[in-house]
Amino acid sequence: MTDSIQHLIEPHIQDLGGFQARRLLPSDVVTLVGPFIFFDHLGPAVFAPGQGVDVRPHPHINLATVTYLFEGVLLHRDSVGSVQEIRPGAVNWMTAGRGIVHSERTPDDDRSKEAILHGIQTWVALPDEYEETDPWFRHHPATDLPVWEDAGVSFTLIAGEAYDRTSPVQTFSPMIYLDVQLADGKQFTLPGSYSEQAVYSVTEGLAIDGVPLEQHRLAVLTSGASVSISANGNARCIVIGGEPVGKRHKWWNFVSSRDERIEQAKHDWVEGRFAPVPQETEFIPLLKESPNQTEQPL
């Protein structure tokens, strides 16, 4: 640990039904980093022909889900009628607002051969005034996102603002969400532009201010700290952060500033009050008073 790192979070392995994810947020020591309340590193998982991801329809409230893939493909369907494949470098942003239901599956065409899934799934807590907004979904192909290189370092701005650039992905509060790839021996400076920021080591070979960062760790930075991130070998990291949105409660895949809103969402799901997903007949049932279900949603 250094003065610039406030917390170093190790992943908790989650079974998502057929493959594993490393869950970094929420953790025992940190619930949110800026508006980010959930951070999963998916895979890499390899599926034999005929197999794939089958995350059945499940609900969300008062948050936005953000899907970003390194490898593979997923087919998204939701209760507002969206049907969209996502491939590496693109962004699927789904605003749950007052309530949405979605599924994530491997497309049928990709099940005929060996398939890989590798990526990052995050949830963003919505500010109080937007928690009950109408639900919506938008897809942004990789060609829409700001991508640039600087001295052997490649940046993709997934969402938010950084380095005088702005992602076209609509957000609800100030944030940074970056995918950074470094060539061997290269480095970049991450300014302390936001009150809360963190760096996740997708690969090995990274260091923060010269101190090695073990693979699959989330380094939550000291507020206002500007850090140097360097690579010993080709390396990749994800940067998340932003301004705080206030205290949030999380139960299963329900997030809200209000406990009573989560209780209402539980009842609504059990009693079938959420809108269904067209072309889907399955769903993930709510288990009795267990915030960690055996089948975890994306």
Short mmCIF file of C-alpha atoms in Angstrom, two decimals:
data_model
loop_
_atom_site.label_atom_id
_atom_site.label_comp_id
_atom_site.label_asym_id
_atom_site.label_seq_id
_atom_site.Cartn_x
_atom_site.Cartn_y
_atom_site.Cartn_z
CA MET A 1 0.00 0.00 0.00
CA THR A 2 1.11 3.57 -0.67
CA ASP A 3 -0.16 6.97 0.43
CA SER A 4 -2.05 7.18 -2.84
CA ILE A 5 -3.97 3.90 -2.26
CA GLN A 6 -6.69 4.02 0.39
CA HIS A 7 -7.98 0.45 0.03
CA LEU A 8 -6.83 -2.64 -1.85
CA ILE A 9 -9.75 -4.95 -2.59
CA GLU A 10 -9.41 -8.65 -3.42
CA PRO A 11 -12.11 -10.31 -5.53
CA HIS A 12 -14.83 -12.62 -4.28
CA ILE A 13 -15.53 -15.42 -6.75
CA GLN A 14 -19.16 -15.66 -7.86
CA ASP A 15 -20.82 -18.46 -9.81
CA LEU A 16 -23.02 -16.92 -12.51
CA GLY A 17 -24.41 -20.23 -13.73
CA GLY A 18 -21.92 -21.95 -16.00
CA PHE A 19 -19.04 -19.52 -15.52
CA GLN A 20 -17.33 -17.48 -12.83
CA ALA A 21 -16.88 -13.80 -12.14
CA ARG A 22 -14.56 -11.91 -9.81
CA ARG A 23 -16.66 -9.49 -7.77
CA LEU A 24 -14.85 -6.42 -6.44
CA LEU A 25 -17.79 -4.16 -5.58
CA PRO A 26 -19.54 -3.98 -3.27
CA SER A 27 -16.92 -5.15 -0.78
CA ASP A 28 -16.61 -5.38 2.98
CA VAL A 29 -14.64 -2.12 3.09
CA VAL A 30 -16.04 -0.12 0.17
CA THR A 31 -19.62 -0.04 -1.10
CA LEU A 32 -19.28 2.55 -3.86
CA VAL A 33 -16.54 4.25 -5.85
CA GLY A 34 -18.19 7.39 -7.16
CA PRO A 35 -21.54 6.10 -8.49
CA PHE A 36 -20.18 2.57 -9.15
CA ILE A 37 -21.81 0.13 -6.72
CA PHE A 38 -21.10 -3.15 -8.53
CA PHE A 39 -18.02 -4.36 -10.41
CA ASP A 40 -17.67 -7.86 -11.88
CA HIS A 41 -14.79 -9.14 -13.99
CA LEU A 42 -16.49 -11.80 -16.13
CA GLY A 43 -14.39 -14.80 -17.11
CA PRO A 44 -12.49 -15.37 -19.22
CA ALA A 45 -14.76 -18.36 -19.69
CA VAL A 46 -14.64 -20.93 -22.47
CA PHE A 47 -17.85 -22.69 -23.53
CA ALA A 48 -17.91 -25.93 -25.49
CA PRO A 49 -20.07 -26.10 -28.63
CA GLY A 50 -23.72 -26.19 -27.65
CA GLN A 51 -23.11 -24.32 -24.40
CA GLY A 52 -23.11 -20.65 -23.47
CA VAL A 53 -24.33 -17.95 -21.12
CA ASP A 54 -27.97 -18.17 -20.05
CA VAL A 55 -28.77 -15.47 -17.51
CA ARG A 56 -32.55 -15.66 -17.31
CA PRO A 57 -34.80 -12.58 -17.01
CA HIS A 58 -34.37 -10.72 -13.71
CA PRO A 59 -35.28 -7.24 -12.44
CA HIS A 60 -33.40 -4.06 -11.51
CA ILE A 61 -34.42 -0.75 -9.97
CA ASN A 62 -32.81 2.66 -9.35
CA LEU A 63 -29.55 1.88 -11.18
CA ALA A 64 -27.96 1.53 -14.60
CA THR A 65 -26.13 -1.57 -15.82
CA VAL A 66 -23.08 -1.15 -18.06
CA THR A 67 -21.72 -4.06 -20.11
CA TYR A 68 -18.29 -3.89 -21.77
CA LEU A 69 -16.63 -6.93 -23.36
CA PHE A 70 -13.00 -7.78 -24.12
CA GLU A 71 -13.93 -11.01 -25.93
CA GLY A 72 -17.10 -12.81 -26.94
CA VAL A 73 -20.68 -11.80 -27.58
CA LEU A 74 -23.90 -11.51 -25.57
CA LEU A 75 -27.50 -11.06 -26.67
CA HIS A 76 -29.40 -8.57 -24.51
CA ARG A 77 -33.20 -8.55 -24.28
CA ASP A 78 -35.27 -6.37 -21.94
CA SER A 79 -38.79 -5.39 -20.96
CA VAL A 80 -38.75 -2.14 -22.95
CA GLY A 81 -38.40 -4.23 -26.11
CA SER A 82 -34.65 -3.97 -26.76
CA VAL A 83 -32.88 -6.83 -28.55
CA GLN A 84 -29.18 -6.14 -29.02
CA GLU A 85 -25.96 -8.10 -29.45
CA ILE A 86 -22.87 -6.65 -27.83
CA ARG A 87 -19.34 -7.40 -29.02
CA PRO A 88 -15.88 -6.33 -27.82
CA GLY A 89 -15.31 -2.59 -27.45
CA ALA A 90 -18.99 -1.65 -27.50
CA VAL A 91 -21.15 -0.47 -24.59
CA ASN A 92 -24.62 -1.54 -23.51
CA TRP A 93 -26.07 0.97 -21.05
CA MET A 94 -29.41 0.03 -19.49
CA THR A 95 -31.12 2.49 -17.17
CA ALA A 96 -33.44 0.61 -14.82
CA GLY A 97 -35.02 3.65 -13.18
CA ARG A 98 -38.41 2.70 -11.74
CA GLY A 99 -37.94 -0.88 -12.95
CA ILE A 100 -36.75 -3.03 -15.85
CA VAL A 101 -36.25 -6.74 -16.54
CA HIS A 102 -33.57 -8.19 -18.83
CA SER A 103 -31.83 -11.38 -19.91
CA GLU A 104 -28.29 -11.96 -21.21
CA ARG A 105 -27.58 -15.03 -23.36
CA THR A 106 -25.10 -16.37 -25.87
CA PRO A 107 -26.69 -15.91 -29.33
CA ASP A 108 -27.85 -19.11 -31.02
CA ASP A 109 -25.42 -18.66 -33.92
CA ASP A 110 -22.47 -18.60 -31.52
CA ARG A 111 -23.48 -21.78 -29.68
CA SER A 112 -22.51 -23.98 -32.62
CA LYS A 113 -18.81 -23.46 -31.90
CA GLU A 114 -16.49 -22.96 -28.96
CA ALA A 115 -17.15 -19.55 -27.46
CA ILE A 116 -15.29 -17.23 -25.07
CA LEU A 117 -16.72 -14.61 -22.76
CA HIS A 118 -14.49 -12.01 -21.11
CA GLY A 119 -15.47 -8.55 -19.95
CA ILE A 120 -16.55 -6.14 -17.24
CA GLN A 121 -20.06 -5.71 -15.84
CA THR A 122 -20.74 -2.67 -13.67
CA TRP A 123 -23.77 -1.09 -12.05
CA VAL A 124 -24.06 2.65 -11.58
CA ALA A 125 -26.28 4.01 -8.80
CA LEU A 126 -28.57 6.75 -10.05
CA PRO A 127 -28.74 10.08 -8.19
CA ASP A 128 -31.80 10.52 -5.97
CA GLU A 129 -33.65 12.68 -8.48
CA TYR A 130 -33.26 10.06 -11.25
CA GLU A 131 -33.88 6.85 -9.30
CA GLU A 132 -37.48 6.57 -10.57
CA THR A 133 -36.87 7.75 -14.13
CA ASP A 134 -38.41 5.84 -17.02
CA PRO A 135 -36.36 2.77 -17.99
CA TRP A 136 -34.40 2.83 -21.25
CA PHE A 137 -31.60 1.04 -23.09
CA ARG A 138 -28.93 2.25 -25.51
CA HIS A 139 -26.18 0.48 -27.43
CA HIS A 140 -22.99 2.27 -28.45
CA PRO A 141 -20.76 0.47 -30.98
CA ALA A 142 -17.01 0.57 -30.44
CA THR A 143 -16.63 3.12 -33.24
CA ASP A 144 -18.69 5.64 -31.21
CA LEU A 145 -16.33 5.75 -28.23
CA PRO A 146 -13.33 8.08 -27.87
CA VAL A 147 -10.18 6.01 -28.47
CA TRP A 148 -6.67 7.47 -28.52
CA GLU A 149 -3.01 6.62 -27.99
CA ASP A 150 -0.35 8.52 -26.11
CA ALA A 151 3.25 7.35 -25.79
CA GLY A 152 2.52 3.63 -26.00
CA VAL A 153 -0.69 3.76 -23.97
CA SER A 154 -4.10 3.14 -25.57
CA PHE A 155 -7.21 4.64 -23.97
CA THR A 156 -10.91 3.92 -24.51
CA LEU A 157 -13.34 6.22 -22.72
CA ILE A 158 -16.30 3.95 -21.97
CA ALA A 159 -18.37 6.55 -20.12
CA GLY A 160 -17.97 9.94 -18.51
CA GLU A 161 -15.22 12.50 -19.00
CA ALA A 162 -11.42 12.20 -18.91
CA TYR A 163 -8.42 13.90 -20.47
CA ASP A 164 -10.58 16.62 -22.06
CA ARG A 165 -12.70 14.02 -23.83
CA THR A 166 -16.34 13.03 -23.31
CA SER A 167 -17.96 9.68 -24.05
CA PRO A 168 -21.28 9.81 -25.96
CA VAL A 169 -22.78 7.39 -23.43
CA GLN A 170 -25.45 9.27 -21.47
CA THR A 171 -24.76 9.37 -17.74
CA PHE A 172 -26.56 10.89 -14.75
CA SER A 173 -23.67 12.12 -12.59
CA PRO A 174 -19.97 13.03 -13.06
CA MET A 175 -17.91 9.89 -13.67
CA ILE A 176 -14.88 8.31 -15.28
CA TYR A 177 -14.83 4.83 -16.84
CA LEU A 178 -11.68 4.01 -18.82
CA ASP A 179 -10.17 0.93 -20.47
CA VAL A 180 -6.39 1.40 -20.63
CA GLN A 181 -3.85 -0.84 -22.39
CA LEU A 182 -0.15 -0.26 -21.82
CA ALA A 183 2.79 -1.53 -23.86
CA ASP A 184 5.79 -2.95 -22.01
CA GLY A 185 7.65 -0.25 -20.11
CA LYS A 186 5.07 2.48 -20.72
CA GLN A 187 3.19 4.56 -18.18
CA PHE A 188 0.52 7.24 -17.83
CA THR A 189 -0.60 9.70 -15.20
CA LEU A 190 -4.12 9.48 -13.79
CA PRO A 191 -5.00 12.90 -12.37
CA GLY A 192 -7.09 13.18 -9.22
CA SER A 193 -9.95 14.73 -11.15
CA TYR A 194 -12.77 13.06 -9.20
CA SER A 195 -13.43 12.71 -5.48
CA GLU A 196 -13.40 8.91 -5.75
CA GLN A 197 -11.36 6.82 -8.21
CA ALA A 198 -10.11 3.23 -8.42
CA VAL A 199 -7.85 1.17 -10.69
CA TYR A 200 -8.56 -2.49 -11.46
CA SER A 201 -5.74 -4.74 -12.71
CA VAL A 202 -7.19 -6.86 -15.51
CA THR A 203 -3.72 -8.31 -16.11
CA GLU A 204 -0.49 -8.70 -14.19
CA GLY A 205 2.46 -6.37 -14.71
CA LEU A 206 0.94 -3.13 -13.39
CA ALA A 207 2.30 -0.75 -10.76
CA ILE A 208 0.90 2.36 -9.08
CA ASP A 209 3.55 4.93 -8.17
CA GLY A 210 6.11 2.17 -8.61
CA VAL A 211 4.43 -0.28 -6.23
CA PRO A 212 3.31 -3.52 -7.99
CA LEU A 213 -0.44 -4.07 -8.21
CA GLU A 214 -1.30 -7.76 -8.10
CA GLN A 215 -3.56 -9.04 -10.88
CA HIS A 216 -7.31 -8.90 -10.20
CA ARG A 217 -7.12 -6.25 -7.48
CA LEU A 218 -9.10 -3.03 -7.18
CA ALA A 219 -6.96 -0.20 -5.81
CA VAL A 220 -9.20 2.52 -4.38
CA LEU A 221 -7.19 5.71 -4.55
CA THR A 222 -6.89 8.41 -1.92
CA SER A 223 -9.21 11.30 -2.75
CA GLY A 224 -7.48 13.85 -4.94
CA ALA A 225 -4.42 11.68 -5.52
CA SER A 226 -2.70 11.90 -8.90
CA VAL A 227 -0.91 8.62 -9.63
CA SER A 228 1.51 7.17 -12.14
CA ILE A 229 0.45 3.79 -13.56
CA SER A 230 3.18 1.79 -15.27
CA ALA A 231 3.55 -1.56 -17.00
CA ASN A 232 6.18 -4.30 -16.80
CA GLY A 233 5.10 -6.20 -19.91
CA ASN A 234 1.94 -5.57 -21.90
CA ALA A 235 -0.80 -4.80 -19.40
CA ARG A 236 -4.41 -3.67 -19.08
CA CYS A 237 -6.39 -1.87 -16.41
CA ILE A 238 -9.84 -0.39 -15.88
CA VAL A 239 -10.33 2.98 -14.19
CA ILE A 240 -13.64 3.81 -12.52
CA GLY A 241 -14.78 6.68 -10.35
CA GLY A 242 -16.71 9.89 -10.07
CA GLU A 243 -18.54 12.02 -7.57
CA PRO A 244 -20.47 10.39 -4.70
CA VAL A 245 -24.23 9.96 -5.06
CA GLY A 246 -24.90 9.30 -1.37
CA LYS A 247 -25.58 6.19 0.66
CA ARG A 248 -27.13 3.27 -1.21
CA HIS A 249 -28.71 0.01 -0.11
CA LYS A 250 -28.23 -3.18 -2.18
CA TRP A 251 -30.18 -6.40 -1.92
CA TRP A 252 -29.68 -8.99 -4.70
CA ASN A 253 -29.95 -6.87 -7.85
CA PHE A 254 -32.02 -4.12 -6.29
CA VAL A 255 -30.25 -0.85 -5.44
CA SER A 256 -31.87 2.22 -3.89
CA SER A 257 -31.36 5.10 -1.50
CA ARG A 258 -34.43 3.80 0.36
CA ASP A 259 -34.80 0.46 2.13
CA GLU A 260 -38.56 0.54 1.68
CA ARG A 261 -38.15 0.83 -2.10
CA ILE A 262 -36.16 -2.41 -2.14
CA GLU A 263 -38.86 -4.13 -0.08
CA GLN A 264 -41.45 -2.95 -2.59
CA ALA A 265 -39.35 -4.27 -5.49
CA LYS A 266 -39.14 -7.70 -3.82
CA HIS A 267 -42.93 -7.87 -3.56
CA ASP A 268 -43.40 -6.58 -7.11
CA TRP A 269 -41.12 -9.30 -8.52
CA VAL A 270 -42.78 -12.10 -6.55
CA GLU A 271 -46.24 -10.90 -7.54
CA GLY A 272 -45.38 -10.45 -11.24
CA ARG A 273 -45.76 -6.67 -11.40
CA PHE A 274 -42.61 -6.08 -13.46
CA ALA A 275 -43.10 -5.94 -17.23
CA PRO A 276 -42.03 -9.17 -18.99
CA VAL A 277 -39.24 -9.56 -21.54
CA PRO A 278 -40.66 -10.34 -25.00
CA GLN A 279 -39.57 -13.75 -26.41
CA GLU A 280 -38.63 -14.99 -22.91
CA THR A 281 -40.62 -17.50 -20.86
CA GLU A 282 -38.16 -18.09 -18.00
CA PHE A 283 -37.19 -15.92 -15.05
CA ILE A 284 -34.98 -15.98 -11.96
CA PRO A 285 -37.21 -16.40 -8.88
CA LEU A 286 -36.67 -14.42 -5.71
CA LEU A 287 -35.28 -16.61 -2.94
CA LYS A 288 -36.39 -16.07 0.63
CA GLU A 289 -34.46 -13.28 2.30
CA SER A 290 -31.14 -14.04 0.64
CA PRO A 291 -29.21 -11.12 -0.86
CA ASN A 292 -26.84 -13.55 -2.64
CA GLN A 293 -28.83 -15.84 -4.87
CA THR A 294 -27.44 -19.08 -6.28
CA GLU A 295 -28.01 -17.72 -9.77
CA GLN A 296 -26.51 -14.25 -9.94
CA PRO A 297 -27.65 -11.66 -12.50
CA LEU A 298 -25.56 -9.55 -14.82
#
